[in-house]
Coordinates of C-alpha atoms in Angstrom, one line a residue:
M1 CA 98.3 180.2 129.0
V2 CA 96.4 182.0 126.3
R3 CA 93.5 180.0 124.6
G4 CA 94.4 178.7 121.3
S5 CA 98.1 179.0 122.0
V6 CA 100.8 176.5 121.0
I7 CA 103.9 176.3 123.4
L8 CA 107.1 174.5 122.6
L9 CA 109.2 173.4 125.6
A10 CA 112.6 172.2 124.8
G11 CA 115.5 170.8 127.0
D12 CA 118.3 168.3 127.6
P13 CA 117.3 164.6 128.2
G14 CA 116.5 164.1 132.0
I15 CA 116.4 167.9 132.7
G16 CA 112.8 167.7 134.0
K17 CA 110.5 168.4 131.0
S18 CA 108.0 165.6 131.6
T19 CA 108.0 166.3 135.4
L20 CA 107.2 169.9 134.8
L21 CA 104.5 169.0 132.1
L22 CA 102.7 166.6 134.3
D23 CA 102.6 169.2 137.1
V24 CA 101.1 171.6 134.6
A25 CA 98.6 169.1 133.3
S26 CA 97.3 168.5 137.0
D27 CA 96.9 172.3 137.5
A28 CA 95.1 172.6 134.2
V29 CA 92.3 170.2 134.9
Q30 CA 90.3 172.9 136.8
G31 CA 90.2 174.8 133.7
G32 CA 88.2 172.2 131.6
G33 CA 90.4 168.9 131.5
A34 CA 93.7 168.0 130.1
L35 CA 95.0 165.4 127.9
Y36 CA 98.5 164.0 128.3
V37 CA 99.8 162.2 125.2
T38 CA 102.9 160.2 126.0
G39 CA 104.9 158.7 123.1
E40 CA 108.1 157.9 125.0
E41 CA 107.0 156.5 128.2
S42 CA 104.5 153.6 129.1
P43 CA 101.4 154.5 131.1
E44 CA 103.0 152.6 134.0
Q45 CA 106.0 154.9 134.1
V46 CA 103.8 158.1 133.9
K47 CA 101.6 156.5 136.7
L48 CA 104.9 156.1 138.8
R49 CA 105.7 159.7 138.3
A50 CA 102.2 161.0 139.1
D51 CA 102.2 159.0 142.3
R52 CA 105.6 160.6 143.4
L53 CA 104.3 164.1 142.5
G54 CA 101.1 163.4 144.2
V55 CA 99.1 164.0 141.2
D56 CA 95.5 162.7 141.7
A57 CA 93.1 164.8 139.7
D58 CA 89.9 163.9 137.9
G59 CA 89.7 165.2 134.3
L60 CA 93.4 164.4 133.5
Y61 CA 93.4 161.8 130.8
L62 CA 96.5 160.0 129.6
L63 CA 96.9 158.7 125.9
P64 CA 99.8 156.5 125.2
T65 CA 100.2 156.8 121.4
T66 CA 102.4 158.2 118.7
S67 CA 99.7 158.3 115.9
L68 CA 98.6 161.8 115.0
S69 CA 95.3 160.7 113.7
E70 CA 94.5 158.9 117.0
I71 CA 95.4 162.2 118.8
L72 CA 93.2 164.2 116.7
A73 CA 90.3 161.8 117.2
Q74 CA 90.6 161.7 120.8
V75 CA 90.8 165.4 121.3
E76 CA 87.5 165.8 119.3
I77 CA 85.9 163.4 121.6
L78 CA 87.2 164.9 125.0
K79 CA 87.6 168.6 123.9
P80 CA 90.1 169.2 126.6
A81 CA 91.3 172.8 127.6
L82 CA 95.0 171.6 127.4
V83 CA 96.8 169.1 125.3
I84 CA 100.4 168.0 126.2
V85 CA 102.3 166.0 123.5
D86 CA 105.4 164.4 124.9
S87 CA 107.1 164.5 122.6
I88 CA 106.6 166.0 119.0
Q89 CA 109.6 164.1 117.7
T90 CA 107.8 160.8 118.4
V91 CA 104.5 161.7 116.6
F92 CA 103.9 160.5 112.9
D93 CA 101.3 160.9 110.4
E94 CA 100.4 157.9 108.5
K95 CA 99.8 159.7 105.3
L96 CA 103.4 160.6 105.0
P97 CA 106.0 158.0 104.0
S98 CA 108.9 159.3 106.2
E99 CA 109.6 158.1 109.7
A100 CA 108.7 159.7 112.9
G101 CA 111.2 162.4 113.8
S102 CA 112.0 163.4 110.2
T103 CA 111.7 167.0 109.1
S104 CA 108.6 166.5 107.1
Q105 CA 106.9 164.6 110.0
I106 CA 107.6 167.2 112.7
R107 CA 106.6 170.0 110.3
E108 CA 103.3 168.4 109.3
C109 CA 102.4 167.2 112.9
A110 CA 103.1 170.6 114.4
R111 CA 101.0 172.3 111.7
Q112 CA 97.8 170.1 112.2
L113 CA 98.2 170.4 116.0
T114 CA 98.5 174.0 115.7
Q115 CA 95.5 174.3 113.3
W116 CA 93.4 172.3 115.7
A117 CA 94.4 174.6 118.6
K118 CA 93.4 177.7 116.7
L119 CA 90.1 176.3 115.7
S120 CA 89.1 174.9 119.3
S121 CA 90.7 177.6 121.4
A122 CA 92.4 175.2 123.4
S123 CA 96.2 175.3 124.4
V124 CA 98.7 172.8 123.3
I125 CA 102.1 172.2 124.7
L126 CA 104.8 170.4 122.6
A127 CA 107.8 168.8 124.4
G128 CA 110.8 168.9 122.0
H129 CA 114.2 167.4 121.9
V130 CA 117.5 169.3 121.5
T131 CA 120.6 168.5 119.6
K132 CA 124.1 168.2 121.0
S133 CA 124.7 171.7 120.4
G134 CA 121.7 172.6 122.6
D135 CA 119.5 173.8 119.6
I136 CA 115.8 172.6 119.2
A137 CA 115.8 169.5 117.2
G138 CA 113.9 169.5 113.9
P139 CA 113.2 172.1 111.2
R140 CA 113.4 175.8 112.1
V141 CA 109.8 176.3 110.8
L142 CA 108.8 174.5 114.0
E143 CA 109.8 177.6 116.2
H144 CA 108.0 179.9 113.7
V145 CA 104.8 177.9 113.8
V146 CA 104.3 178.0 117.6
D147 CA 103.4 181.0 119.6
V148 CA 105.7 180.5 122.5
V149 CA 109.2 178.8 122.6
L150 CA 110.6 177.9 126.1
H151 CA 113.9 176.3 127.0
I152 CA 114.6 174.6 130.4
E153 CA 118.4 174.4 131.2
G154 CA 120.5 173.4 134.1
D155 CA 123.1 170.9 135.2
P156 CA 121.5 167.4 135.6
V157 CA 123.5 166.9 138.7
S158 CA 122.2 170.1 140.3
S159 CA 118.6 170.6 141.6
F160 CA 118.3 174.1 140.0
R161 CA 116.5 174.6 136.7
L162 CA 116.1 177.8 134.7
L163 CA 113.1 178.3 132.4
R164 CA 113.8 180.8 129.7
A165 CA 111.5 182.3 127.1
I166 CA 113.0 182.4 123.7
K167 CA 110.0 183.5 121.9
N168 CA 106.7 184.8 123.2
R169 CA 103.9 186.4 121.1
F170 CA 101.9 187.2 124.3
G171 CA 104.5 188.8 126.4
S172 CA 108.0 189.6 127.3
T173 CA 110.9 187.3 126.8
N174 CA 112.8 189.0 129.5
E175 CA 111.6 186.8 132.2
V176 CA 113.2 183.7 133.7
G177 CA 111.7 181.1 136.0
V178 CA 114.0 179.6 138.7
F179 CA 112.9 176.2 139.9
E180 CA 114.4 173.4 142.1
M181 CA 113.9 169.8 141.3
T182 CA 112.6 168.0 144.5
E183 CA 111.1 164.6 145.0
Q184 CA 107.7 166.3 144.8
G185 CA 108.5 167.9 141.4
M186 CA 109.5 171.3 140.3
R187 CA 109.1 174.0 143.0
D188 CA 109.6 177.6 142.6
V189 CA 112.5 179.3 144.2
P190 CA 111.4 182.6 145.6
D191 CA 114.8 183.9 146.5
P192 CA 117.5 182.4 144.1
S193 CA 120.3 184.5 145.4
A194 CA 119.9 183.4 148.9
H195 CA 119.8 179.8 147.8
M196 CA 123.0 180.1 145.6
L197 CA 125.0 181.8 148.5
A198 CA 123.9 179.4 151.2
L199 CA 127.2 177.6 151.2
H200 CA 129.3 180.4 150.4
V201 CA 132.3 181.1 152.7
S202 CA 133.4 184.7 152.8
G203 CA 137.0 185.2 152.4
S204 CA 137.9 182.0 150.7
V205 CA 140.8 182.2 148.1
G206 CA 139.6 182.2 144.4
S207 CA 136.0 183.0 145.3
V208 CA 133.8 186.1 144.5
I209 CA 130.3 187.0 144.2
V210 CA 128.9 188.3 140.9
P211 CA 125.7 190.0 140.5
S212 CA 124.3 188.6 137.3
V213 CA 121.0 189.5 135.6
E214 CA 118.8 186.6 134.5
G215 CA 115.9 188.0 132.5
S216 CA 114.4 190.8 134.6
R217 CA 115.9 189.6 138.0
A218 CA 119.2 190.0 139.6
V219 CA 120.7 186.8 141.0
L220 CA 124.0 186.6 143.0
V221 CA 126.2 183.8 141.9
E222 CA 129.5 182.5 143.4
V223 CA 132.3 182.3 140.9
Q224 CA 135.3 180.2 141.9
A225 CA 138.7 179.9 140.2
L226 CA 141.5 177.6 140.8
T227 CA 145.1 177.9 139.2
N228 CA 147.8 175.2 139.6
P229 CA 151.3 174.9 138.0
S230 CA 150.8 172.8 134.9
L231 CA 152.7 169.6 134.0
L232 CA 151.6 169.6 130.4
P233 CA 153.2 171.5 127.6
T234 CA 150.0 173.4 126.9
P235 CA 148.3 174.5 130.2
R236 CA 144.7 173.5 130.6
R237 CA 141.7 175.8 130.5
V238 CA 138.4 174.5 132.0
A239 CA 135.3 176.4 132.3
S240 CA 132.0 175.2 134.0
G241 CA 129.0 177.4 134.1
V242 CA 130.9 180.3 132.3
D243 CA 131.6 180.8 128.6
Y244 CA 134.8 179.3 127.7
N245 CA 135.8 181.8 125.0
R246 CA 135.3 184.7 127.5
M247 CA 137.4 183.0 130.1
L248 CA 140.3 182.7 127.5
L249 CA 139.8 186.4 126.8
I250 CA 140.0 187.3 130.5
C251 CA 143.2 185.2 130.9
A252 CA 144.8 187.0 127.9
V253 CA 143.9 190.4 129.4
L254 CA 145.2 189.5 132.8
T255 CA 148.6 188.4 131.1
R256 CA 149.1 191.3 128.9
R257 CA 147.4 194.1 130.7
A258 CA 147.8 193.4 134.5
G259 CA 151.0 191.4 134.5
I260 CA 149.5 188.3 135.9
S261 CA 151.6 185.3 134.4
L262 CA 149.3 182.4 133.4
A263 CA 151.5 180.7 130.7
S264 CA 152.4 178.0 132.9
Q265 CA 149.2 177.5 135.0
D266 CA 146.2 175.4 134.6
V267 CA 143.1 177.7 135.0
I268 CA 139.8 176.3 136.3
V269 CA 136.7 178.5 136.5
N270 CA 133.4 177.4 138.0
A271 CA 129.9 178.8 138.6
T272 CA 128.7 177.1 141.7
G273 CA 125.1 175.7 142.0
G274 CA 124.9 174.5 138.5
M275 CA 124.4 178.0 137.2
R276 CA 125.4 179.1 133.8
V277 CA 126.6 182.6 133.7
S278 CA 126.6 184.1 130.2
D279 CA 126.4 187.6 131.3
P280 CA 129.5 189.7 130.2
A281 CA 129.2 191.6 133.5
A282 CA 130.8 188.5 135.1
D283 CA 134.1 189.3 133.6
L284 CA 135.5 191.4 136.3
G285 CA 134.5 188.7 139.0
I286 CA 136.1 186.0 137.0
A287 CA 139.4 188.1 136.6
L288 CA 139.5 188.8 140.5
A289 CA 138.8 185.1 141.3
I290 CA 141.8 184.1 139.0
V291 CA 144.2 186.7 140.5
S292 CA 143.1 185.7 144.0
S293 CA 144.0 182.1 143.2
V294 CA 147.2 182.9 141.6
R295 CA 148.4 185.1 144.7
N296 CA 146.9 182.6 147.2
A297 CA 145.2 185.7 148.8
P298 CA 141.5 186.0 149.5
L299 CA 139.6 188.8 148.3
G300 CA 137.8 191.4 150.4
H301 CA 135.2 190.3 153.0
R302 CA 131.7 190.0 151.5
L303 CA 132.9 191.4 148.3
A304 CA 131.1 191.4 144.9
A305 CA 132.4 192.6 141.5
V306 CA 130.5 193.5 138.4
G307 CA 132.0 194.8 135.0
E308 CA 132.7 193.8 131.5
M309 CA 136.4 193.4 130.5
G310 CA 137.8 195.4 127.6
L311 CA 140.8 194.2 125.6
S312 CA 142.9 197.1 126.7
G313 CA 142.4 196.2 130.5
E314 CA 139.5 198.8 131.0
V315 CA 136.5 198.0 133.0
R316 CA 133.3 198.7 130.9
S317 CA 129.8 199.8 132.1
V318 CA 127.1 197.3 132.3
S319 CA 123.3 197.4 132.1
Q320 CA 120.9 197.5 135.2
L321 CA 123.9 198.4 137.5
Q322 CA 121.5 199.7 140.3
R323 CA 119.4 196.5 140.3
R324 CA 122.5 194.4 140.7
V325 CA 123.9 196.5 143.7
Q326 CA 120.5 196.6 145.4
E327 CA 120.5 192.8 145.3
A328 CA 123.9 192.6 146.6
A329 CA 123.0 195.0 149.5
R330 CA 120.0 193.1 150.2
L331 CA 122.0 189.9 150.9
G332 CA 124.6 191.7 153.1
I333 CA 127.5 192.5 150.7
E334 CA 129.8 195.0 152.3
T335 CA 131.7 196.1 149.0
C336 CA 130.7 196.1 145.4
I337 CA 133.2 196.9 142.9
V338 CA 131.6 198.4 139.8
P339 CA 132.7 200.3 136.6
R340 CA 133.2 204.0 136.9
T341 CA 130.7 205.6 134.5
R342 CA 130.9 209.2 133.4
G343 CA 128.0 211.1 134.8
A344 CA 126.7 208.3 137.1
D345 CA 125.6 209.2 140.5
F346 CA 126.8 206.4 142.7
D347 CA 125.3 207.8 145.8
S348 CA 122.1 206.8 144.6
L349 CA 123.4 203.1 144.4
L350 CA 124.3 203.1 148.0
D351 CA 121.9 201.0 150.1
G352 CA 122.4 200.5 153.8
D353 CA 126.0 199.3 154.6
T354 CA 127.1 198.4 151.2
D355 CA 129.9 200.4 149.8
V356 CA 130.1 201.0 146.1
A357 CA 133.7 201.1 144.7
P358 CA 133.9 202.4 141.0
V359 CA 137.0 201.6 139.1
T360 CA 138.3 202.3 135.7
T361 CA 140.8 199.6 135.0
L362 CA 141.5 196.0 135.8
R363 CA 144.8 196.9 137.7
E364 CA 142.8 199.3 139.9
A365 CA 140.3 196.6 140.6
I366 CA 142.7 194.0 141.5
G367 CA 144.7 196.3 143.8
L368 CA 141.4 197.4 145.5
G369 CA 140.2 193.8 145.9
I370 CA 143.3 192.3 147.3
R371 CA 144.2 195.3 149.7
K372 CA 140.9 194.9 151.3
S373 CA 141.9 191.6 152.7
D374 CA 145.7 191.6 152.6
P375 CA 147.1 195.0 153.6
Q376 CA 150.6 193.5 153.3
G377 CA 150.0 192.3 149.7
V378 CA 152.0 193.8 146.9
P379 CA 149.9 196.0 144.8
V380 CA 149.7 195.2 141.1

């Protein structure tokens, strides 16, 4: 952390913000002490979490208050190197008539804490709430005032967490931290792809591997699809971990351009492991998984697919293709279906026993994927 910087950490309730911040506070003690301001939990609750995480550090102070004046008074006495406020929505300035959590309170409290950080050269981390839509609660000026905006996301029922940088005045925002929530707190995942594919069964119907890019790293994610004859007048479309609108786009392209009838089928698509795949390069993998489920035929053994879908049924190029193929090859993927790009040197993408299969259209990709596991299948 840069001295004098102010960091805003936001995330859904129960996602692990307080756990991560307490871990950070214990590590920051060696740099000059840390003050943890808790406005939502009692000292006993924080102590229970500290015992569970194994936090036992001299120089870590706990301040249970929501008063801004009391916070500023204590930091002047302790002069810590790091101040953590959990959360900024609970802090209020007695000079303002509005209640804690209001726009004016959040703006003024953030301004004064930022001013203190700049003058004292200490770092400040503000925990923030999010709205139902996932946006950071409070005025937009809050994101402009701070130096770094981090967003922690993940499925609460899954152990994996992603830490994304939305704003960073001191570095790149193209970095993503992958963590696992354990009984001892947040732990770094050095090889996310291997963890994601630990339970993958090659050759399963409706299952395909998608090399997705999260920040600057490539991560292999298993995408599963399930189709079933619908009993409702309007078939259901369910998306978990993938963008719902892109799934509707893929279903429409499959029907109109590839002749795959889905008008009477419920379609369910899921990204396993609690991952959220927003990369358009996952379009081709989602399409192949749906076709595999409709035909009840598995795709190729150790098959991965990457490519963006066009409305006319073409497979469009994607960014960082070589990094995606190299990650697939590292984990033993035998065939990787990729977009055919004019002038691309696919020989340079080959790594070990991995075969790169370039395609131009969705029909070509479906025929290639199905034939690799079902030679008797009817080509599209």
